[in-house]
Every structure is written in structure tokens, then in C-alpha cells.
PDB file of C-alpha atoms in Angstrom:
ATOM      1  CA  MET A   1      15.872   0.072  -2.784  1.00 96.00           C
ATOM      2  CA  ASN A   2      15.490  -1.034  -6.185  1.00 96.00           C
ATOM      3  CA  VAL A   3      13.181   1.386  -7.971  1.00 96.00           C
ATOM      4  CA  THR A   4      11.919   0.879 -11.488  1.00 95.00           C
ATOM      5  CA  SER A   5      10.848   3.482 -13.891  1.00 94.00           C
ATOM      6  CA  VAL A   6       7.850   4.413 -15.958  1.00 92.00           C
ATOM      7  CA  GLY A   7       7.325   7.159 -18.013  1.00 89.00           C
ATOM      8  CA  PRO A   8       9.118  10.109 -18.652  1.00 87.00           C
ATOM      9  CA  ALA A   9      12.292   9.865 -16.509  1.00 80.00           C
ATOM     10  CA  ASP A  10      13.321  13.258 -15.807  1.00 83.00           C
ATOM     11  CA  ALA A  11      11.600  14.376 -12.827  1.00 84.00           C
ATOM     12  CA  PRO A  12       9.452  10.963 -11.298  1.00 84.00           C
ATOM     13  CA  ALA A  13       6.416  12.523  -9.451  1.00 95.00           C
ATOM     14  CA  PHE A  14       4.797  10.116  -8.142  1.00 97.00           C
ATOM     15  CA  ALA A  15       6.574   6.494  -6.375  1.00 98.00           C
ATOM     16  CA  PHE A  16       3.781   3.717  -5.672  1.00 98.00           C
ATOM     17  CA  LEU A  17       4.522   1.280  -2.330  1.00 98.00           C
ATOM     18  CA  PRO A  18       2.994  -2.028  -3.044  1.00 96.00           C
ATOM     19  CA  GLY A  19       1.545  -5.024  -0.931  1.00 94.00           C
ATOM     20  CA  VAL A  20       3.147  -7.589   0.967  1.00 94.00           C
ATOM     21  CA  ALA A  21       4.229 -10.111  -1.517  1.00 92.00           C
ATOM     22  CA  MET A  22       4.298  -7.873  -4.467  1.00 93.00           C
ATOM     23  CA  SER A  23       7.032  -6.692  -6.194  1.00 94.00           C
ATOM     24  CA  GLY A  24       6.376  -2.820  -7.425  1.00 94.00           C
ATOM     25  CA  ALA A  25       5.658  -3.983 -10.437  1.00 92.00           C
ATOM     26  CA  SER A  26       2.067  -4.884  -9.596  1.00 91.00           C
ATOM     27  CA  PHE A  27       1.085  -0.937  -9.645  1.00 93.00           C
ATOM     28  CA  ALA A  28       2.327  -1.102 -13.744  1.00 93.00           C
ATOM     29  CA  PRO A  29      -0.943  -0.585 -14.518  1.00 93.00           C
ATOM     30  CA  VAL A  30      -2.434   1.778 -12.632  1.00 95.00           C
ATOM     31  CA  ALA A  31       1.506   3.831 -13.359  1.00 95.00           C
ATOM     32  CA  ALA A  32      -0.117   3.223 -17.366  1.00 94.00           C
ATOM     33  CA  HIS A  33      -2.480   5.929 -16.651  1.00 95.00           C
ATOM     34  CA  PHE A  34      -0.468   8.337 -16.170  1.00 95.00           C
ATOM     35  CA  PRO A  35       1.949   8.674 -19.276  1.00 93.00           C
ATOM     36  CA  ASP A  36       3.167  12.435 -18.672  1.00 93.00           C
ATOM     37  CA  THR A  37       3.974  11.700 -15.348  1.00 94.00           C
ATOM     38  CA  GLY A  38       7.305  10.053 -14.089  1.00 94.00           C
ATOM     39  CA  CYS A  39       6.295   7.320 -11.642  1.00 96.00           C
ATOM     40  CA  LEU A  40       8.397   5.375  -9.555  1.00 96.00           C
ATOM     41  CA  LEU A  41       6.999   1.517  -8.987  1.00 97.00           C
ATOM     42  CA  VAL A  42       9.318   0.872  -5.286  1.00 98.00           C
ATOM     43  CA  ASP A  43      10.241  -2.576  -4.086  1.00 97.00           C
ATOM     44  CA  LEU A  44       9.916  -3.125  -0.469  1.00 98.00           C
ATOM     45  CA  PRO A  45      12.878  -4.843   1.565  1.00 98.00           C
ATOM     46  CA  GLY A  46      12.711  -8.735   0.813  1.00 97.00           C
ATOM     47  CA  HIS A  47      10.732  -8.594  -2.202  1.00 96.00           C
ATOM     48  CA  GLY A  48      10.839  -8.127  -5.705  1.00 94.00           C
ATOM     49  CA  GLY A  49      14.266  -6.289  -6.952  1.00 96.00           C
ATOM     50  CA  SER A  50      15.125  -5.314  -2.990  1.00 97.00           C
ATOM     51  CA  ARG A  51      14.703  -9.526  -1.897  1.00 96.00           C
ATOM     52  CA  ASP A  52      18.102  -9.133  -0.951  1.00 96.00           C
ATOM     53  CA  ILE A  53      17.653  -6.803   1.408  1.00 97.00           C
ATOM     54  CA  PRO A  54      16.431  -7.769   4.341  1.00 96.00           C
ATOM     55  CA  TRP A  55      12.794  -6.900   5.750  1.00 97.00           C
ATOM     56  CA  THR A  56      13.951  -5.237   9.506  1.00 97.00           C
ATOM     57  CA  ASP A  57      10.606  -3.445  10.755  1.00 97.00           C
ATOM     58  CA  LEU A  58       8.235  -0.593   9.468  1.00 97.00           C
ATOM     59  CA  ASP A  59      10.545   2.289  10.746  1.00 97.00           C
ATOM     60  CA  ASN A  60      13.492   0.833   8.517  1.00 97.00           C
ATOM     61  CA  ALA A  61      11.279   0.374   5.542  1.00 98.00           C
ATOM     62  CA  ALA A  62      10.352   3.862   5.454  1.00 98.00           C
ATOM     63  CA  LEU A  63      13.332   5.227   5.971  1.00 98.00           C
ATOM     64  CA  SER A  64      14.842   3.472   3.510  1.00 98.00           C
ATOM     65  CA  ALA A  65      11.923   4.013   1.024  1.00 98.00           C
ATOM     66  CA  LEU A  66      12.723   7.781   1.778  1.00 98.00           C
ATOM     67  CA  ALA A  67      16.647   7.703   1.344  1.00 97.00           C
ATOM     68  CA  THR A  68      15.678   6.360  -2.196  1.00 97.00           C
ATOM     69  CA  LEU A  69      12.996   8.751  -3.190  1.00 97.00           C
ATOM     70  CA  PRO A  70      14.121  11.633  -5.699  1.00 95.00           C
ATOM     71  CA  GLU A  71      12.944  15.059  -4.340  1.00 94.00           C
ATOM     72  CA  THR A  72      10.873  15.195  -7.660  1.00 94.00           C
ATOM     73  CA  VAL A  73       8.774  12.640  -5.639  1.00 97.00           C
ATOM     74  CA  THR A  74       5.764  14.308  -4.775  1.00 96.00           C
ATOM     75  CA  THR A  75       2.388  12.088  -4.336  1.00 98.00           C
ATOM     76  CA  LEU A  76       2.974   8.174  -2.947  1.00 98.00           C
ATOM     77  CA  ALA A  77       0.098   5.864  -2.928  1.00 98.00           C
ATOM     78  CA  GLY A  78       0.621   2.603  -1.453  1.00 98.00           C
ATOM     79  CA  VAL A  79      -1.581  -0.438  -0.669  1.00 97.00           C
ATOM     80  CA  SER A  80      -2.101  -2.770   2.237  1.00 96.00           C
ATOM     81  CA  LEU A  81       1.853  -2.947   3.632  1.00 97.00           C
ATOM     82  CA  GLY A  82       2.482  -0.455   1.078  1.00 98.00           C
ATOM     83  CA  ALA A  83       0.197   1.604   2.709  1.00 98.00           C
ATOM     84  CA  TYR A  84       1.545   1.365   6.212  1.00 98.00           C
ATOM     85  CA  VAL A  85       4.896   2.364   4.795  1.00 98.00           C
ATOM     86  CA  GLY A  86       4.035   4.900   3.233  1.00 98.00           C
ATOM     87  CA  LEU A  87       1.821   6.854   6.624  1.00 98.00           C
ATOM     88  CA  MET A  88       5.170   5.756   8.425  1.00 98.00           C
ATOM     89  CA  MET A  89       6.897   7.955   5.501  1.00 98.00           C
ATOM     90  CA  LEU A  90       4.499  10.777   6.337  1.00 98.00           C
ATOM     91  CA  ALA A  91       5.402  10.661  10.370  1.00 98.00           C
ATOM     92  CA  LEU A  92       9.312  10.488   9.690  1.00 98.00           C
ATOM     93  CA  ALA A  93       8.808  13.604   7.341  1.00 98.00           C
ATOM     94  CA  PRO A  94       5.822  15.552   7.315  1.00 97.00           C
ATOM     95  CA  ASP A  95       6.336  18.605   4.943  1.00 97.00           C
ATOM     96  CA  ARG A  96       7.958  15.934   2.324  1.00 97.00           C
ATOM     97  CA  PHE A  97       5.469  15.145   0.391  1.00 98.00           C
ATOM     98  CA  ARG A  98       1.971  17.198  -1.515  1.00 98.00           C
ATOM     99  CA  PHE A  99      -0.004  13.965  -2.193  1.00 98.00           C
ATOM    100  CA  ALA A 100      -0.986  11.082  -0.425  1.00 98.00           C
ATOM    101  CA  LEU A 101      -3.104   7.960  -1.406  1.00 98.00           C
ATOM    102  CA  PHE A 102      -3.081   4.560   1.423  1.00 98.00           C
ATOM    103  CA  SER A 103      -5.717   2.042   1.379  1.00 98.00           C
ATOM    104  CA  GLY A 104      -6.688  -1.194   2.731  1.00 96.00           C
ATOM    105  CA  LEU A 105      -4.430  -0.074   6.447  1.00 97.00           C
ATOM    106  CA  HIS A 106      -6.201   0.012  10.264  1.00 96.00           C
ATOM    107  CA  PRO A 107      -4.648   1.892  12.767  1.00 96.00           C
ATOM    108  CA  SER A 108      -3.828  -0.838  15.914  1.00 91.00           C
ATOM    109  CA  ASP A 109      -6.068  -3.385  17.397  1.00 85.00           C
ATOM    110  CA  MET A 110      -6.471  -6.233  14.063  1.00 88.00           C
ATOM    111  CA  PRO A 111      -8.502  -9.076  15.948  1.00 88.00           C
ATOM    112  CA  ASN A 112      -6.992 -12.284  16.822  1.00 90.00           C
ATOM    113  CA  PRO A 113      -3.371 -11.370  16.870  1.00 91.00           C
ATOM    114  CA  ARG A 114      -2.072 -14.081  17.808  1.00 93.00           C
ATOM    115  CA  LEU A 115      -3.683 -16.050  15.609  1.00 94.00           C
ATOM    116  CA  MET A 116      -2.238 -13.645  12.582  1.00 92.00           C
ATOM    117  CA  ARG A 117       1.043 -14.070  13.801  1.00 93.00           C
ATOM    118  CA  VAL A 118       0.814 -17.915  13.454  1.00 95.00           C
ATOM    119  CA  LEU A 119      -0.951 -18.096  10.803  1.00 93.00           C
ATOM    120  CA  SER A 120       1.520 -15.808   9.252  1.00 93.00           C
ATOM    121  CA  TYR A 121       4.867 -17.832   9.925  1.00 95.00           C
ATOM    122  CA  ALA A 122       2.559 -20.742   8.578  1.00 94.00           C
ATOM    123  CA  MET A 123       1.682 -19.437   5.435  1.00 93.00           C
ATOM    124  CA  ALA A 124       5.395 -17.906   4.368  1.00 94.00           C
ATOM    125  CA  PRO A 125       7.023 -20.980   3.261  1.00 94.00           C
ATOM    126  CA  LEU A 126       4.223 -21.079   1.255  1.00 94.00           C
ATOM    127  CA  VAL A 127       4.022 -17.711  -0.899  1.00 92.00           C
ATOM    128  CA  SER A 128       6.074 -18.090  -3.298  1.00 93.00           C
ATOM    129  CA  ARG A 129       5.563 -20.561  -4.679  1.00 94.00           C
ATOM    130  CA  PRO A 130       3.092 -20.646  -7.938  1.00 92.00           C
ATOM    131  CA  PHE A 131       0.449 -22.242  -6.820  1.00 93.00           C
ATOM    132  CA  PHE A 132       0.011 -21.227  -4.231  1.00 93.00           C
ATOM    133  CA  ALA A 133       0.079 -17.617  -4.981  1.00 92.00           C
ATOM    134  CA  ARG A 134      -2.331 -18.081  -7.668  1.00 93.00           C
ATOM    135  CA  ARG A 135      -5.076 -19.771  -5.337  1.00 92.00           C
ATOM    136  CA  ASN A 136      -4.027 -16.248  -3.705  1.00 89.00           C
ATOM    137  CA  ALA A 137      -4.457 -14.314  -6.628  1.00 89.00           C
ATOM    138  CA  ARG A 138      -7.660 -15.547  -7.500  1.00 91.00           C
ATOM    139  CA  ALA A 139      -9.210 -15.223  -3.752  1.00 88.00           C
ATOM    140  CA  MET A 140      -8.462 -11.647  -3.700  1.00 87.00           C
ATOM    141  CA  GLY A 141     -10.849 -11.432  -7.748  1.00 87.00           C
ATOM    142  CA  LEU A 142      -7.357 -10.860  -9.164  1.00 87.00           C
ATOM    143  CA  SER A 143      -7.196 -12.325 -13.015  1.00 85.00           C
ATOM    144  CA  GLY A 144      -5.951 -11.270 -16.840  1.00 86.00           C
ATOM    145  CA  ASP A 145      -2.226  -9.907 -16.547  1.00 85.00           C
ATOM    146  CA  VAL A 146      -2.618  -8.354 -12.828  1.00 86.00           C
ATOM    147  CA  LEU A 147      -3.169 -11.590 -11.770  1.00 89.00           C
ATOM    148  CA  ASP A 148      -0.070 -12.954 -13.937  1.00 90.00           C
ATOM    149  CA  ALA A 149       1.897  -9.892 -12.197  1.00 88.00           C
ATOM    150  CA  TYR A 150       0.896 -10.932  -8.586  1.00 90.00           C
ATOM    151  CA  VAL A 151       2.576 -14.800  -8.798  1.00 92.00           C
ATOM    152  CA  ALA A 152       5.657 -13.273 -10.442  1.00 92.00           C
ATOM    153  CA  GLY A 153       6.432 -10.941  -7.176  1.00 92.00           C
ATOM    154  CA  ALA A 154       5.583 -13.716  -5.550  1.00 93.00           C
ATOM    155  CA  ALA A 155       7.692 -15.535  -6.293  1.00 94.00           C
ATOM    156  CA  GLN A 156      10.506 -12.785  -5.970  1.00 94.00           C
ATOM    157  CA  THR A 157      10.137 -12.342  -1.903  1.00 96.00           C
ATOM    158  CA  ARG A 158      11.502 -13.800   0.788  1.00 96.00           C
ATOM    159  CA  PRO A 159       9.361 -15.881   3.147  1.00 96.00           C
ATOM    160  CA  GLY A 160      11.042 -14.299   6.419  1.00 96.00           C
ATOM    161  CA  ALA A 161      10.435 -10.740   4.959  1.00 96.00           C
ATOM    162  CA  PHE A 162       6.557 -11.813   4.206  1.00 96.00           C
ATOM    163  CA  ALA A 163       6.038 -13.120   7.895  1.00 96.00           C
ATOM    164  CA  ARG A 164       7.809 -10.299   9.903  1.00 97.00           C
ATOM    165  CA  ALA A 165       6.241  -7.839   7.420  1.00 97.00           C
ATOM    166  CA  THR A 166       3.262  -9.438   8.124  1.00 96.00           C
ATOM    167  CA  CYS A 167       3.658  -9.254  11.766  1.00 96.00           C
ATOM    168  CA  ASP A 168       4.432  -5.874  11.980  1.00 97.00           C
ATOM    169  CA  VAL A 169       1.135  -5.129  10.508  1.00 96.00           C
ATOM    170  CA  VAL A 170      -0.327  -7.508  13.107  1.00 95.00           C
ATOM    171  CA  ASP A 171       1.105  -5.115  15.433  1.00 95.00           C
ATOM    172  CA  PHE A 172       0.650  -2.022  13.816  1.00 96.00           C
ATOM    173  CA  SER A 173      -0.388   0.752  16.113  1.00 96.00           C
ATOM    174  CA  LEU A 174      -0.409   4.861  14.228  1.00 97.00           C
ATOM    175  CA  PRO A 175       2.544   6.668  14.688  1.00 96.00           C
ATOM    176  CA  ASP A 176       3.449   9.461  16.652  1.00 95.00           C
ATOM    177  CA  GLY A 177       3.600  12.630  14.845  1.00 96.00           C
ATOM    178  CA  LEU A 178       1.072  11.936  12.817  1.00 97.00           C
ATOM    179  CA  ASP A 179      -0.543  15.581  13.282  1.00 96.00           C
ATOM    180  CA  ARG A 180       2.217  17.895  12.392  1.00 97.00           C
ATOM    181  CA  VAL A 181       1.897  16.053   8.648  1.00 98.00           C
ATOM    182  CA  SER A 182       1.419  18.942   6.203  1.00 98.00           C
ATOM    183  CA  THR A 183       0.532  16.147   3.212  1.00 98.00           C
ATOM    184  CA  ASP A 184      -3.367  15.886   1.461  1.00 98.00           C
ATOM    185  CA  VAL A 185      -3.972  12.376   2.278  1.00 98.00           C
ATOM    186  CA  LEU A 186      -7.171  10.314   1.305  1.00 98.00           C
ATOM    187  CA  ILE A 187      -7.537   7.131   3.016  1.00 98.00           C
ATOM    188  CA  ALA A 188      -8.999   4.621   1.036  1.00 98.00           C
ATOM    189  CA  ALA A 189     -10.989   1.316   2.066  1.00 98.00           C
ATOM    190  CA  GLY A 190     -13.186  -1.064  -1.064  1.00 97.00           C
ATOM    191  CA  THR A 191     -16.666  -1.876   0.571  1.00 97.00           C
ATOM    192  CA  LYS A 192     -16.103  -5.299   1.517  1.00 96.00           C
ATOM    193  CA  GLU A 193     -13.036  -4.128   3.477  1.00 95.00           C
ATOM    194  CA  HIS A 194     -12.750  -7.009   7.217  1.00 93.00           C
ATOM    195  CA  GLN A 195     -14.518  -4.194   9.616  1.00 94.00           C
ATOM    196  CA  THR A 196     -11.292  -3.557  11.509  1.00 95.00           C
ATOM    197  CA  ILE A 197      -9.991  -1.349   8.555  1.00 96.00           C
ATOM    198  CA  LEU A 198     -13.534   0.404   7.327  1.00 97.00           C
ATOM    199  CA  GLU A 199     -13.899   1.171  10.939  1.00 95.00           C
ATOM    200  CA  GLY A 200     -10.471   2.667  11.021  1.00 96.00           C
ATOM    201  CA  GLN A 201     -10.882   5.438   8.435  1.00 97.00           C
ATOM    202  CA  ALA A 202     -11.857   7.938  11.317  1.00 96.00           C
ATOM    203  CA  THR A 203      -9.279   6.986  12.933  1.00 97.00           C
ATOM    204  CA  ILE A 204      -6.491   7.591  10.814  1.00 98.00           C
ATOM    205  CA  CYS A 205      -8.220  10.642   9.203  1.00 97.00           C
ATOM    206  CA  SER A 206      -8.762  12.708  12.832  1.00 97.00           C
ATOM    207  CA  ALA A 207      -4.394  11.782  13.771  1.00 97.00           C
ATOM    208  CA  LEU A 208      -3.742  13.851  10.288  1.00 98.00           C
ATOM    209  CA  GLN A 209      -4.377  18.119   9.671  1.00 96.00           C
ATOM    210  CA  LYS A 210      -5.723  17.068   6.327  1.00 97.00           C
ATOM    211  CA  ALA A 211      -7.044  13.442   5.160  1.00 97.00           C
ATOM    212  CA  ASP A 212     -10.599  12.535   3.883  1.00 97.00           C
ATOM    213  CA  ALA A 213     -11.503   8.787   3.791  1.00 98.00           C
ATOM    214  CA  CYS A 214     -13.372   6.985   0.353  1.00 98.00           C
ATOM    215  CA  ARG A 215     -14.534   3.724  -0.642  1.00 98.00           C
ATOM    216  CA  ALA A 216     -14.664   1.791  -3.675  1.00 98.00           C
ATOM    217  CA  SER A 217     -17.585  -0.054  -3.765  1.00 97.00           C
ATOM    218  CA  GLY A 218     -18.669  -3.359  -4.702  1.00 96.00           C
ATOM    219  CA  LEU A 219     -14.464  -4.350  -3.702  1.00 96.00           C
ATOM    220  CA  GLY A 220     -12.147  -5.797  -1.577  1.00 95.00           C
ATOM    221  CA  HIS A 221      -9.143  -5.974  -0.399  1.00 94.00           C
ATOM    222  CA  ALA A 222      -7.490  -5.896  -3.811  1.00 93.00           C
ATOM    223  CA  TRP A 223      -9.614  -3.057  -5.189  1.00 95.00           C
ATOM    224  CA  PRO A 224      -6.557  -0.941  -6.716  1.00 94.00           C
ATOM    225  CA  ALA A 225      -5.373  -4.315  -8.102  1.00 93.00           C
ATOM    226  CA  GLN A 226      -9.145  -5.336  -8.916  1.00 93.00           C
ATOM    227  CA  ASP A 227      -9.887  -1.817 -10.692  1.00 95.00           C
ATOM    228  CA  THR A 228      -6.712  -0.556 -11.818  1.00 95.00           C
ATOM    229  CA  ALA A 229      -8.642   2.417 -13.752  1.00 96.00           C
ATOM    230  CA  ARG A 230     -10.842   3.206 -11.105  1.00 97.00           C
ATOM    231  CA  PHE A 231      -8.102   3.442  -8.334  1.00 97.00           C
ATOM    232  CA  ALA A 232      -6.173   5.511 -10.966  1.00 97.00           C
ATOM    233  CA  ALA A 233      -8.301   7.851 -11.538  1.00 98.00           C
ATOM    234  CA  LEU A 234      -8.676   8.464  -7.741  1.00 98.00           C
ATOM    235  CA  LEU A 235      -5.171   9.510  -7.874  1.00 98.00           C
ATOM    236  CA  ARG A 236      -6.086  11.616 -10.544  1.00 97.00           C
ATOM    237  CA  ALA A 237      -8.974  13.787  -8.790  1.00 97.00           C
ATOM    238  CA  HIS A 238      -7.107  13.286  -5.224  1.00 97.00           C
ATOM    239  CA  VAL A 239      -4.271  15.175  -6.655  1.00 96.00           C
ATOM    240  CA  ASP A 240      -5.976  17.414  -9.539  1.00 94.00           C
ATOM    241  CA  GLY A 241      -8.754  18.489  -6.550  1.00 92.00           C
ATOM    242  CA  SER A 242     -11.337  17.608  -8.745  1.00 89.00           C
ATOM    243  CA  GLY A 243     -15.090  15.555  -7.616  1.00 91.00           C
ATOM    244  CA  TRP A 244     -14.912  11.806  -7.093  1.00 95.00           C
ATOM    245  CA  PRO A 245     -14.834   9.369  -9.635  1.00 96.00           C
ATOM    246  CA  GLU A 246     -17.598   6.698 -10.435  1.00 96.00           C
ATOM    247  CA  GLY A 247     -17.664   4.257  -8.171  1.00 97.00           C
ATOM    248  CA  ILE A 248     -16.582   5.932  -5.453  1.00 98.00           C
ATOM    249  CA  GLU A 249     -17.636   6.684  -2.443  1.00 96.00           C
ATOM    250  CA  PRO A 250     -16.480   9.250   0.642  1.00 96.00           C
ATOM    251  CA  VAL A 251     -16.251   8.368   3.744  1.00 95.00           C
ATOM    252  CA  PRO A 252     -18.746  11.224   6.460  1.00 84.00           C
ATOM    253  CA  SER A 253     -16.472  13.095   8.368  1.00 73.00           C
TER     254      SER A 253
END
């Protein structure tokens, strides 16, 4: 898969996995907060520079990412689709990574799955069109350079990849093997997320050896793009073992 290196390139330590219809470049504003840390911005199959790689399923996306990332990468950060891929990566390689931060994922049983699948295929032909992408970005609360990056990433997205990846998320259930994962995992969400995601945080944490949950106050599903500084501060705190950043609420276990 295509990756873009940001910062020191000799030994990248962080890898970022973006959401559906987004390229790895959507994480560039977050990576900018780590000027002394090598970061890899991953383009998932059917997206960005990996748009000519067919999307098959979450398993294969995870396997491809594991094969692509160098052993120096110790930390994964994923949002939405990237979070599902990241969790699959942990299940497939339970001792590979030291830290992981995933936001915006549910453990199983998404409401109205049949309707969601229909909507995925209905929206797919429109996803890459700038007017549609801008409307989606504004609906998610994005603005400025972040909005422009979203539109650029959407333009590179294969409609079929969008539809199939979205349906895989709809049908997602926690993979086997999470109980063997040694990674220190943080499961995040915005406080304005869908209730399925909020209620699922505890379920995901209970399936892992070392996991905590937290929420970004006042923000929704796209909060890592809405407030890149807060997301970066949370990632830094998770890796450093420091206290919760301002605007982050821990979820009691």
C-alpha cells in the first residue's frame, strides 16, 4: 500500500490509518504536532495513492498494512474505517505494536444494517465528486485546510472501495484473538458520537488485555479532524503515560 513519510524518515514510529473516502494526507495536520517523530500516513486500498489496489475486506486491508509498515512502527492511530483496520491488525499481530489509539468504531450489531448497505451503494458514485465531498465535510464540522484535504482525498476514492468498505464496517464484529493482544490500546469517541459507538467502548475494552476508553467533549465522529491538536495531545499522552489532555473525558471501566 502507498504510504507518505512525514518528519524524520530514518525510523518512523507512528502510523496513521484514515477513515473511508479519506487519504492518509488527512492525518498530516496531526503528524505536524510530532516534528521529532517519524510518521507514516497510510492510504488504504481503493483510497489515495492506493486507489488502484482493490478493496476486498478488512482482513486483507489489515494484512496489507502489516506487510507495508516497517518494524520500527510502534504506534498505530486509526479513525473510523482506519480504526477497524487497526483493530484487525492487532488481532493478526498481537505483539507487534506497543500503543494504539482508535476512534469511532463499534463492536457489532449496527442498527438498520440492511438500510446502511443500501445507502452505501447509493452514495458510492457521488463520494468522489467535489460538491458532495464538501457537503459531507461541512456536515462533519470540518473547515479550512482540513476540509480541503477531505475533498482531495474523496476525489481519489474508488466508488466500489467506498461501498464495500462501508458494508464491511456495517457487518463488523470483534475478531478472535483480541485477548492475546499485548498492545496498550485506547478506544476513543466524541461525546456526540452515535450511541452504538459510545455504548460499544466498554465492550471493546473488555475484549483486550490492556485498554482504556475516553471521549472528546462536545465533538462527534470526525473529532480527530475537527480538533487535530486535541487528537495529537491525546496520542502523545497515551504514549507518554501522562494525564488526560484538556477536553478529554475518561470513561469509567
